[in-house]
GROMACS .gro file of C-alpha atoms in nm:
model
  400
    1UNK     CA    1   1.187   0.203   1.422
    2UNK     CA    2   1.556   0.179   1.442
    3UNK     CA    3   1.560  -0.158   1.639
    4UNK     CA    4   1.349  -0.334   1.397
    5UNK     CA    5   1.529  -0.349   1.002
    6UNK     CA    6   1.301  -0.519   0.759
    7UNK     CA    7   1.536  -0.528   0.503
    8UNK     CA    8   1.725  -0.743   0.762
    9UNK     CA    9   1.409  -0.980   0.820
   10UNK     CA   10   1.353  -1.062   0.437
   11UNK     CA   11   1.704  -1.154   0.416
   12UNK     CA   12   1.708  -1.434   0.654
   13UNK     CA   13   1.453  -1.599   0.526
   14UNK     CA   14   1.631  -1.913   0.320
   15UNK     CA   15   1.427  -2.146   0.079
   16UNK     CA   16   1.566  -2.416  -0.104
   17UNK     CA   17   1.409  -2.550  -0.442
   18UNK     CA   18   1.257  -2.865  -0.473
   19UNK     CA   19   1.583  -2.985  -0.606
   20UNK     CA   20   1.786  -2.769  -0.414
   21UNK     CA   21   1.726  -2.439  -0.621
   22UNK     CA   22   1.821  -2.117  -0.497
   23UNK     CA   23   1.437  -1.953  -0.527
   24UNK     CA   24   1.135  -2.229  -0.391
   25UNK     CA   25   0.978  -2.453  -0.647
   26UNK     CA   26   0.691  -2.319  -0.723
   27UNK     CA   27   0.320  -2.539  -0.698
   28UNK     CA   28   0.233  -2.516  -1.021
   29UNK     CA   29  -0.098  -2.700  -0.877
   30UNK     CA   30  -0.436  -2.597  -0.841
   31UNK     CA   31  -0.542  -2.935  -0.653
   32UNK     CA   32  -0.275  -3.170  -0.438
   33UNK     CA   33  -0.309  -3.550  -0.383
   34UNK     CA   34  -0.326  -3.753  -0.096
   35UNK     CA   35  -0.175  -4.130   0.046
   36UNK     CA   36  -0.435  -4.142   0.292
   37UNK     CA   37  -0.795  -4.062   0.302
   38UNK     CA   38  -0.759  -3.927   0.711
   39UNK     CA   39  -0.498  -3.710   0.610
   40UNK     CA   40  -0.724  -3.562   0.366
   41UNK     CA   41  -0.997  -3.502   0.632
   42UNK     CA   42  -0.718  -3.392   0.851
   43UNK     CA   43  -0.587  -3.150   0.590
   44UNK     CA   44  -0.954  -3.018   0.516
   45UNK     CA   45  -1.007  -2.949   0.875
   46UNK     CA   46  -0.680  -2.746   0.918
   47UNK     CA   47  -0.482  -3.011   1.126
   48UNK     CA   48  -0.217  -3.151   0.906
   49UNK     CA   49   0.060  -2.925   0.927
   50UNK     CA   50   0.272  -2.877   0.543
   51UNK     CA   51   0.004  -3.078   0.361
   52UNK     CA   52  -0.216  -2.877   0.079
   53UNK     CA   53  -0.577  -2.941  -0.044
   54UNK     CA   54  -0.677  -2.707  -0.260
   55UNK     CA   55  -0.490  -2.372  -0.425
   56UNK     CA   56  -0.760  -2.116  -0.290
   57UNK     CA   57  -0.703  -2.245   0.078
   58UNK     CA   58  -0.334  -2.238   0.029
   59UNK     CA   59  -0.015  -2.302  -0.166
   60UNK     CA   60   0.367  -2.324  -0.133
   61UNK     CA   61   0.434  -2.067  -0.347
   62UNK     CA   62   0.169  -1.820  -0.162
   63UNK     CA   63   0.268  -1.921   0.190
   64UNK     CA   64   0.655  -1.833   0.129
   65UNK     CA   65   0.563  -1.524   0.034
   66UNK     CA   66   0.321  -1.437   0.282
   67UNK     CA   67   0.602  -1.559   0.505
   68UNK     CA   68   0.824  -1.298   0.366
   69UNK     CA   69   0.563  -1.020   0.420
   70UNK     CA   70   0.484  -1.153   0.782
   71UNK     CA   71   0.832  -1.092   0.854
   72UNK     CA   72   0.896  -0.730   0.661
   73UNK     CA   73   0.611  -0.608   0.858
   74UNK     CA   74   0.713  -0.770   1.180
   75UNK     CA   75   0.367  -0.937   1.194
   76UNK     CA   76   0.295  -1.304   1.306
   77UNK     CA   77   0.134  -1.453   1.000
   78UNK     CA   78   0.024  -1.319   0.628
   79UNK     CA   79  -0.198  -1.384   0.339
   80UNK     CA   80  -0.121  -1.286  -0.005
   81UNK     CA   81  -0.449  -1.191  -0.212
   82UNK     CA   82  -0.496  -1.101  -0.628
   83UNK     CA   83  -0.513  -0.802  -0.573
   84UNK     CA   84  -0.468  -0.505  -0.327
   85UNK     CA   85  -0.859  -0.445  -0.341
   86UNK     CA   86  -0.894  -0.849  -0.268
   87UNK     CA   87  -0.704  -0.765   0.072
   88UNK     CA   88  -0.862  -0.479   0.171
   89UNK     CA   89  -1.240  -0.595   0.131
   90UNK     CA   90  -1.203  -0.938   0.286
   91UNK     CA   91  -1.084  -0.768   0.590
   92UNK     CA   92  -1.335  -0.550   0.671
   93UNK     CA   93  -1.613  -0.792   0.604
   94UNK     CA   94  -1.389  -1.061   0.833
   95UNK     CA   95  -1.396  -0.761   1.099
   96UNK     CA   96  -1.791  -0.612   1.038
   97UNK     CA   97  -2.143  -0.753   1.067
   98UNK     CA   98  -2.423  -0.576   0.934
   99UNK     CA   99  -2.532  -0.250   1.163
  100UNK     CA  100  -2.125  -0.203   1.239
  101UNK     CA  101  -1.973   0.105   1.163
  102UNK     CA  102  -1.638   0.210   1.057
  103UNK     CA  103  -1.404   0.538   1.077
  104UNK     CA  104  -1.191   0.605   0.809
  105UNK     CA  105  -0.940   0.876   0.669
  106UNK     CA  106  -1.117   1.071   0.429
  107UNK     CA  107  -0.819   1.108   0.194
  108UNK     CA  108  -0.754   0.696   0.139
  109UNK     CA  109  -0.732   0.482  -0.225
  110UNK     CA  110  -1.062   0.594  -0.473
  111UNK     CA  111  -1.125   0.231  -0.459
  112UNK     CA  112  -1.114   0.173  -0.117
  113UNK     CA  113  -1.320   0.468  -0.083
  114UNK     CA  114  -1.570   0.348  -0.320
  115UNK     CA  115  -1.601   0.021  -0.148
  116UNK     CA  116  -1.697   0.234   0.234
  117UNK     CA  117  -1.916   0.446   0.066
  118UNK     CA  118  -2.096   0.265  -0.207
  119UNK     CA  119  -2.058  -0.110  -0.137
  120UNK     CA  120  -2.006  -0.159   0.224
  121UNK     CA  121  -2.423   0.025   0.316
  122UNK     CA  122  -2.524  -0.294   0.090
  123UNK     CA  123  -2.456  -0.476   0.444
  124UNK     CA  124  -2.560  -0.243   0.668
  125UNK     CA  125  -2.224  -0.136   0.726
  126UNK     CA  126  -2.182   0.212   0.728
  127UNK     CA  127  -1.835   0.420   0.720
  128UNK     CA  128  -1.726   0.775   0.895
  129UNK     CA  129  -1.496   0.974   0.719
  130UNK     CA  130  -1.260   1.225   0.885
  131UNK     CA  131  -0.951   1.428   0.911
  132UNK     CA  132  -0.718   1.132   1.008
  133UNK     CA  133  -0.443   1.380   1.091
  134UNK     CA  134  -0.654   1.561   1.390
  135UNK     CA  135  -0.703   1.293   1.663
  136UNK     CA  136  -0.995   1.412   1.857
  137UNK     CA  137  -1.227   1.377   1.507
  138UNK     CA  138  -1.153   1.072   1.480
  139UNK     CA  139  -1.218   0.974   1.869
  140UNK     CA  140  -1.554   1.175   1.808
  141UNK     CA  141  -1.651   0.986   1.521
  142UNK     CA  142  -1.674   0.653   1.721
  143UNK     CA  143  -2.025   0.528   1.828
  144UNK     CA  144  -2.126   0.203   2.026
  145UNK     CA  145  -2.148   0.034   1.665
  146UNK     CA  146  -1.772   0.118   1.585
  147UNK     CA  147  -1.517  -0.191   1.514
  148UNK     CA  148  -1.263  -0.044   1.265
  149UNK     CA  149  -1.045   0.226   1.227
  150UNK     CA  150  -0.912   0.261   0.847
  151UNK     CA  151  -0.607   0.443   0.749
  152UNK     CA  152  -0.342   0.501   0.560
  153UNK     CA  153   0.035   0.557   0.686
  154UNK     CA  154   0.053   0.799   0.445
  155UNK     CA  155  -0.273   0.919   0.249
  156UNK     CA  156  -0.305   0.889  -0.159
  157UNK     CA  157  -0.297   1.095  -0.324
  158UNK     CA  158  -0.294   1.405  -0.058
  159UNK     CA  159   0.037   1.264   0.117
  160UNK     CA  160  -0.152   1.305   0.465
  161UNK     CA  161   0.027   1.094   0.753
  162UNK     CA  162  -0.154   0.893   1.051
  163UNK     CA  163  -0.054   0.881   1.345
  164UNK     CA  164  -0.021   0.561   1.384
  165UNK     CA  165   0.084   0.514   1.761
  166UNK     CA  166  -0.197   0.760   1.878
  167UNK     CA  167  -0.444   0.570   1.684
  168UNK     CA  168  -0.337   0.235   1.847
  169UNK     CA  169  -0.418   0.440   2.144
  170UNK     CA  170  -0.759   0.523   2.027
  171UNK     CA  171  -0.836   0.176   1.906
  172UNK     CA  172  -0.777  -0.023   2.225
  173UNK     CA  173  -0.899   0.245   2.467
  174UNK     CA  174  -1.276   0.190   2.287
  175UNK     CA  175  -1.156  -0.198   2.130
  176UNK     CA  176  -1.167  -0.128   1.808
  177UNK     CA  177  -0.921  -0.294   1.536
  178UNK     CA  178  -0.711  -0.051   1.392
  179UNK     CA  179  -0.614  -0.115   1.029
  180UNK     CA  180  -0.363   0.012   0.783
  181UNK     CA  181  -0.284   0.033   0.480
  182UNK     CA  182   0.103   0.065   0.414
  183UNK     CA  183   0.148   0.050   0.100
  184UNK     CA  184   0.318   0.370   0.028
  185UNK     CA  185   0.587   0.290   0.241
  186UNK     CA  186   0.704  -0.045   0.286
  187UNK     CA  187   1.059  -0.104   0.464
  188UNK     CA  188   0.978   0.254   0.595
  189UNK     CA  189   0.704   0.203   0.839
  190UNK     CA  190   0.676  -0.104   1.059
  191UNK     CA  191   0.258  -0.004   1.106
  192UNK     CA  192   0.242  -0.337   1.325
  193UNK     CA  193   0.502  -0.213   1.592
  194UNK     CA  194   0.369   0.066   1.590
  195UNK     CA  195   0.008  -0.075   1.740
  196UNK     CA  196  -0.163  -0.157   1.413
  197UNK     CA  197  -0.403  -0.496   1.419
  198UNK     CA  198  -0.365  -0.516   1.034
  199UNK     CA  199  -0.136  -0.402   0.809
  200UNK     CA  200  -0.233  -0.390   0.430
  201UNK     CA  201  -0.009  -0.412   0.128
  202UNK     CA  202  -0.105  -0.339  -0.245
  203UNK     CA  203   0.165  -0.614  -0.394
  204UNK     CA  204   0.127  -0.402  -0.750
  205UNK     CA  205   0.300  -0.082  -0.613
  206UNK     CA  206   0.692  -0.070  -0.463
  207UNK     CA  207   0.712  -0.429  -0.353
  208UNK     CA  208   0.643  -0.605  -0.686
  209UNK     CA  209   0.812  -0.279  -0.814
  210UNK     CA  210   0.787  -0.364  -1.206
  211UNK     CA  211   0.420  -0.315  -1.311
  212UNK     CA  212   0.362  -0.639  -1.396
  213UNK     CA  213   0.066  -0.796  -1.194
  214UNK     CA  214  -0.146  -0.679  -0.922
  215UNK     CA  215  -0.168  -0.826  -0.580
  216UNK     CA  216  -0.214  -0.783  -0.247
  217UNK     CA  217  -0.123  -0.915   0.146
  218UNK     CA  218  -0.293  -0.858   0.461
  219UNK     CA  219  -0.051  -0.920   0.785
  220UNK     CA  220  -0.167  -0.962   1.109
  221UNK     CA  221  -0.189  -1.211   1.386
  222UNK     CA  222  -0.203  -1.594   1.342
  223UNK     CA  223  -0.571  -1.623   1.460
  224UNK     CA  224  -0.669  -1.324   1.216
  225UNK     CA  225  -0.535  -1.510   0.924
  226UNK     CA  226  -0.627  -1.818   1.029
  227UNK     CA  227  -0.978  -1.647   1.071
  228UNK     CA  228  -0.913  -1.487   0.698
  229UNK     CA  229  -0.892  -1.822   0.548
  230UNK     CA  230  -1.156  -2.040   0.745
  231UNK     CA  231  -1.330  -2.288   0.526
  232UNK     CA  232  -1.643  -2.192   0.682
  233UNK     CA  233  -1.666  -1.843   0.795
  234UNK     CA  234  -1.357  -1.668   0.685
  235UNK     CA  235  -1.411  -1.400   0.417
  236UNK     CA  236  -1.065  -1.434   0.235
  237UNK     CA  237  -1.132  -1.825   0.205
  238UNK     CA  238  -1.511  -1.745   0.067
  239UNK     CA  239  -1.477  -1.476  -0.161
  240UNK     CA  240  -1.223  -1.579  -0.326
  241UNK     CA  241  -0.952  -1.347  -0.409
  242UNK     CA  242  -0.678  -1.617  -0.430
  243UNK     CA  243  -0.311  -1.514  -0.585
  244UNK     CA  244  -0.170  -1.749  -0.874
  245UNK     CA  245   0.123  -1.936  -0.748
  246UNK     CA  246   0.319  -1.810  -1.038
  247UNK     CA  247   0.267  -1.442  -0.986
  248UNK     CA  248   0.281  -1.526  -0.605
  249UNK     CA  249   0.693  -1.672  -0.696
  250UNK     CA  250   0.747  -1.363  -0.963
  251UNK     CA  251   0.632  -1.113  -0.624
  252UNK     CA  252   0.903  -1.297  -0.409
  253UNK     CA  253   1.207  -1.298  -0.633
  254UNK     CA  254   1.111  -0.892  -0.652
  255UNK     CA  255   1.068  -0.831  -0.319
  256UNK     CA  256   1.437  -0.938  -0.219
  257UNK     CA  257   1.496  -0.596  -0.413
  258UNK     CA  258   1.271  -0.357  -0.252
  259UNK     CA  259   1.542  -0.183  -0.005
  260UNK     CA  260   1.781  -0.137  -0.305
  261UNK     CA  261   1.483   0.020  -0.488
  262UNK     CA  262   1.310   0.211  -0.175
  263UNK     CA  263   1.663   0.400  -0.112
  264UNK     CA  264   1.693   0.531  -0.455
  265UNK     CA  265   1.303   0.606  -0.477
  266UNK     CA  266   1.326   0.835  -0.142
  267UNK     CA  267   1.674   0.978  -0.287
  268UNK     CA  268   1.498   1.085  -0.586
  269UNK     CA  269   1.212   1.190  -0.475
  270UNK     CA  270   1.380   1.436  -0.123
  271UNK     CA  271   1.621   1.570  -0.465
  272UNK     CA  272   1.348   1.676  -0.648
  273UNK     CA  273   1.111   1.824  -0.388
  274UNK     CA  274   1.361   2.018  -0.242
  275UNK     CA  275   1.458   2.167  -0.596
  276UNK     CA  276   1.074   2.232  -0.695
  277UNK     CA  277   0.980   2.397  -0.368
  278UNK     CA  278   1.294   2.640  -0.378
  279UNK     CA  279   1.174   2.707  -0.720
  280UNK     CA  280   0.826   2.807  -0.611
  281UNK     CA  281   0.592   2.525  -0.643
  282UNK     CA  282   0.329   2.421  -0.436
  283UNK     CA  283   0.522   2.061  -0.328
  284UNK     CA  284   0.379   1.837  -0.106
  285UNK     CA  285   0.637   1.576   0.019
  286UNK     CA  286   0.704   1.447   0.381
  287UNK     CA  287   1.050   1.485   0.370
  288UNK     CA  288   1.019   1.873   0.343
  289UNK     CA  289   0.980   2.074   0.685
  290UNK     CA  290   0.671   2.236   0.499
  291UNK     CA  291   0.506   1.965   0.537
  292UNK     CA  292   0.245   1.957   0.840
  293UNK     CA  293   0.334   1.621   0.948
  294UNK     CA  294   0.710   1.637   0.871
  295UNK     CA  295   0.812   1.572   1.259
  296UNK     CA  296   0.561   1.292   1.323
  297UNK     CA  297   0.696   1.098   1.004
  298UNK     CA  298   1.040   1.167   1.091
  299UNK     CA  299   0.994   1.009   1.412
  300UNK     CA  300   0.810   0.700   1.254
  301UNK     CA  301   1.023   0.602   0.978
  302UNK     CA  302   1.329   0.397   0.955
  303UNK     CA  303   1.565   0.650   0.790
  304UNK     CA  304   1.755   0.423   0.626
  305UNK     CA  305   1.460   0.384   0.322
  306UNK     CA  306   1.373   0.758   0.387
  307UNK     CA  307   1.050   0.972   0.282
  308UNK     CA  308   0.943   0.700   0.016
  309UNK     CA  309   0.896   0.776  -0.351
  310UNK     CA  310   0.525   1.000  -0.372
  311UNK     CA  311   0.463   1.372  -0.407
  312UNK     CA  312   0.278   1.593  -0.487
  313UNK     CA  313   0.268   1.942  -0.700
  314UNK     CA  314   0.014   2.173  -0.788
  315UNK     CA  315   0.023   2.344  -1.110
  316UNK     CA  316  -0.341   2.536  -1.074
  317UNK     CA  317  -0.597   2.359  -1.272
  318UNK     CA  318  -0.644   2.083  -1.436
  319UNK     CA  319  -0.528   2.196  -1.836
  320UNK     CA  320  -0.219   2.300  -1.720
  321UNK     CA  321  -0.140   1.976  -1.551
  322UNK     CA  322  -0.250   1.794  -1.862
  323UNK     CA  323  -0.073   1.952  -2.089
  324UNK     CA  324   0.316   1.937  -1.846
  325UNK     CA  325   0.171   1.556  -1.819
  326UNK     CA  326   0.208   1.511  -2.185
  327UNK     CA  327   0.521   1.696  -2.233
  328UNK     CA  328   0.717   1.497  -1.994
  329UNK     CA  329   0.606   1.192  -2.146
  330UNK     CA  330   0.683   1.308  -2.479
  331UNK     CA  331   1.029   1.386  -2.323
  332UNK     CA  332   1.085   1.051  -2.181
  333UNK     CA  333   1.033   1.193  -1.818
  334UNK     CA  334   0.781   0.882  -1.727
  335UNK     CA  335   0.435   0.762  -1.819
  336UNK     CA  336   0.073   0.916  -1.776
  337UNK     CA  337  -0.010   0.644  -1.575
  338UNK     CA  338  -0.193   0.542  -1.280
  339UNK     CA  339  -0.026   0.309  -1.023
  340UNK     CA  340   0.305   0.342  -0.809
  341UNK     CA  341   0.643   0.177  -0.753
  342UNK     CA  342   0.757   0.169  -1.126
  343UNK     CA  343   1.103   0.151  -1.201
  344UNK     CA  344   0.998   0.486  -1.426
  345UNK     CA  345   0.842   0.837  -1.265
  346UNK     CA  346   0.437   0.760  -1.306
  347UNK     CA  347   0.241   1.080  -1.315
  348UNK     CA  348  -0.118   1.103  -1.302
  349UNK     CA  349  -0.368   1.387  -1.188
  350UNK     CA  350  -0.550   1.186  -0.899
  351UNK     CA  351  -0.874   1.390  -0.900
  352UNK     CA  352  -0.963   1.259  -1.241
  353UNK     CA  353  -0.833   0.946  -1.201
  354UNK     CA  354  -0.742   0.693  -0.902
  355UNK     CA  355  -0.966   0.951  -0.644
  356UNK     CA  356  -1.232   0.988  -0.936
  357UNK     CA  357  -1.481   0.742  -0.693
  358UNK     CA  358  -1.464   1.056  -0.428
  359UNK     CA  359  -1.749   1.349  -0.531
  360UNK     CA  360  -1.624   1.679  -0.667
  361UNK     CA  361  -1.724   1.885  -0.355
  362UNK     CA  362  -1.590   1.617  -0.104
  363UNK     CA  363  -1.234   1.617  -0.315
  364UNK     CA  364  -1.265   1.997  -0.260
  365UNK     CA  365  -1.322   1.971   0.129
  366UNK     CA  366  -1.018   1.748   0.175
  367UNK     CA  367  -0.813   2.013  -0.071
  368UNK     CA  368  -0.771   1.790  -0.375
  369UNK     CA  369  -0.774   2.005  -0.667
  370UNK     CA  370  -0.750   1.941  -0.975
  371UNK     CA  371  -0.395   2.077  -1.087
  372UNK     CA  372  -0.283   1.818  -0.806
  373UNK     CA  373  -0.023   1.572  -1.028
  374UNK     CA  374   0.085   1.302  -0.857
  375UNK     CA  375   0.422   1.139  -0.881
  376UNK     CA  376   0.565   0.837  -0.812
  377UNK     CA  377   0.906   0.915  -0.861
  378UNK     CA  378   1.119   0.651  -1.015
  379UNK     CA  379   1.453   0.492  -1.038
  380UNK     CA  380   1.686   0.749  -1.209
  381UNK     CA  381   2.056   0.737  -1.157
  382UNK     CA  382   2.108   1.114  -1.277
  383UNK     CA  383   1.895   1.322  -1.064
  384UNK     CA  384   2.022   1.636  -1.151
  385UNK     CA  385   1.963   1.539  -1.537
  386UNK     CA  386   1.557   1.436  -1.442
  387UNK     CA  387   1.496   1.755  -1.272
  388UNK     CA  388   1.661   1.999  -1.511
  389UNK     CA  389   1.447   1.821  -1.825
  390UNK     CA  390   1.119   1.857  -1.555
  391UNK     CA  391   1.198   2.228  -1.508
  392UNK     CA  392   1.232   2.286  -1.898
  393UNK     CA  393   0.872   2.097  -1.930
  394UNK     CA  394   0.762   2.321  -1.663
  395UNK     CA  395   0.945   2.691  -1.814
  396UNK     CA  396   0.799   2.611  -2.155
  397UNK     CA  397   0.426   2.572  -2.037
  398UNK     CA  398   0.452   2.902  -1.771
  399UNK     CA  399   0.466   2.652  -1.495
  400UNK     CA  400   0.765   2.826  -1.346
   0.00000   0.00000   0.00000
């Protein structure tokens, strides 16, 4: 990853206002008008370069930032969605007919997971779920009906890591699409160079970075987009999960942050799993050497943005890690909160919560129990200060 800087990328993209602004003008238009009647027709048909028709087949404000994500990821083209959940499903109905199957991590998003498993049969598509970390499961899983492989870089909540270059093997050696979900570390992982087809971004988490509106982009190749957004066939175009030009702007202005905020996120997060793991604590974190996949993230990552800001630590059962979850939000720690990417540490315990879609016993084969918290570790400039506050929470309740 060290000859390709994303960071680098997003900064040489230039846009000048409407009246010569610093940020882009944004289109503060759901419907655009036309001198001529063939350029309409033109436009409709997808032949009029720079002219708009309609807000849900595209914008100015939506195309500069799906510009800016097309470049972070290294990608040829982009297309911002409302939400991270209106990326994900648009591609894998673009990608599946009915009778196709899929193979997927088994540790992935609850809501992702909910859509393979509970949705996705509704179309006679059915899903696989296995280890993503052992390669040879996955290659077993594939039939003759296979067209996807699902994964995320690195798994939520369990902090699992893909390997992403010998999946890219896997998918082209049986042509299969291989498609990934990055959205625990941006600026971190190029998934695209690394053989990905599609790389998929949750715009809510670390690249919006202020838990302020949901989104989402899907990156891939010209003709994939292009295919996305189709007036008459392309699932992102027909369902409908078009981004407001306002949010689309807000997401932009943010995202010319995101290495500031991804250095200081890693930082914190390395400083405190190093601390809570010589203190004793089950820590799950791919920065640490414990971790399984430590040496295949290593050699994946741009160092400069580091481990990224999640992990993981088990306190035993689920009262326990209610009860440190409410102290350290009574101490001004963070928030009991779902989500990622805040400038403030977000703690949550994932088996009730964002993995709640996945069955009890299924949580329990893939080792999620439920004194798992999960942390997205936030902003702090006094480290030191953050951790010794967290270890009081923790000596007071018998955690430590």
């Amino acid at each position: 990853m060290s000859t390709f800087n994303p960071a680098d990328k997003i900064q040489d993209l230039q846009y000048f206002g409407e009246f010569g602004g610093v940020n882009p003008s944004i289109s503060d238009s759901s419907t655009y008008t036309f001198l001529s009647a063939k350029t309409m027709f033109d436009t409709f048909e997808g032949n009029a370069e720079g002219c708009y028709l309609y807000s849900r087949h595209s914008s100015p404000s939506n195309l500069y930032l799906g510009e800016a994500l097309a470049a972070m990821e290294g990608t040829e083209a982009a297309n911002v969605a409302a939400s991270g959940m209106g990326a994900i499903t648009p591609v894998l109905m673009q990608l599946c007919n009915a009778g196709d199957h899929i193979v997927s991590s088994r540790t992935i998003y609850g809501g992702t997971y909910a859509f393979l498993k509970n949705f996705a049969p509704k179309f006679a598509i059915k899903t696989s779920f296995v280890d993503i970390t052992k390669l040879d499961k996955v290659e077993a899983a594939i039939t003759a009906d296979t067209k996807v492989l699902y994964c995320e870089t690195v798994s939520n909540p369990l902090l699992e890591v893909a390997d992403i270059a010998g999946l890219a093997q896997i998918a082209k050696k049986h042509n299969l699409k291989l498609v990934v979900d990055n959205t625990f570390s941006p600026l971190s992982v190029a998934p695209g160079k690394l053989g990905a087809d599609v790389v998929i971004h949750s715009l809510t988490k670390f690249i919006n970075g202020s838990s302020d509106t949901v989104g989402g982009v899907v990156c891939g190749t010209q003709q994939f987009i292009d295919d996305l957004r189709n007036v008459n066939d392309g699932a992102s175009m027909l369902l409908g999960p078009t981004m407001d030009s306002l949010r689309a702007a807000s997401i932009l202005k943010n995202l010319r942050t995101l290495h500031i905020r991804m250095k200081q996120h890693s930082h914190n997060a390395m400083y405190l799993a190093q601390k809570f793991e010589k203190d004793g604590l089950k820590v799950v974190y791919p920065g640490l050497e414990s971790h399984p996949s430590h040496k295949l993230y290593a050699g994946m990552i741009n160092q400069e943005y580091g481990f990224g800001g999640m992990m993981t630590i088990d306190v035993g059962n689920l009262d326990k890690a209610n009860e440190l979850m409410e102290l350290m939000q009574q101490k001004n720690l963070g928030y009991l909160a779902v989500s990622l990417g805040f400038y403030k540490t977000l703690f949550s315990a994932p088996g009730t919560s964002t993995s709640s879609e996945i069955p009890m016993e299924e949580q329990q084969e893939m080792g999620l129990t439920d004194g798992l918290i999960r942390f997205s570790i936030g902003l702090d400039n006094d480290i030191e200060r953050t951790y010794q506050i967290m270890k009081q929470c923790m000596t007071e309740l018998n955690v430590l």
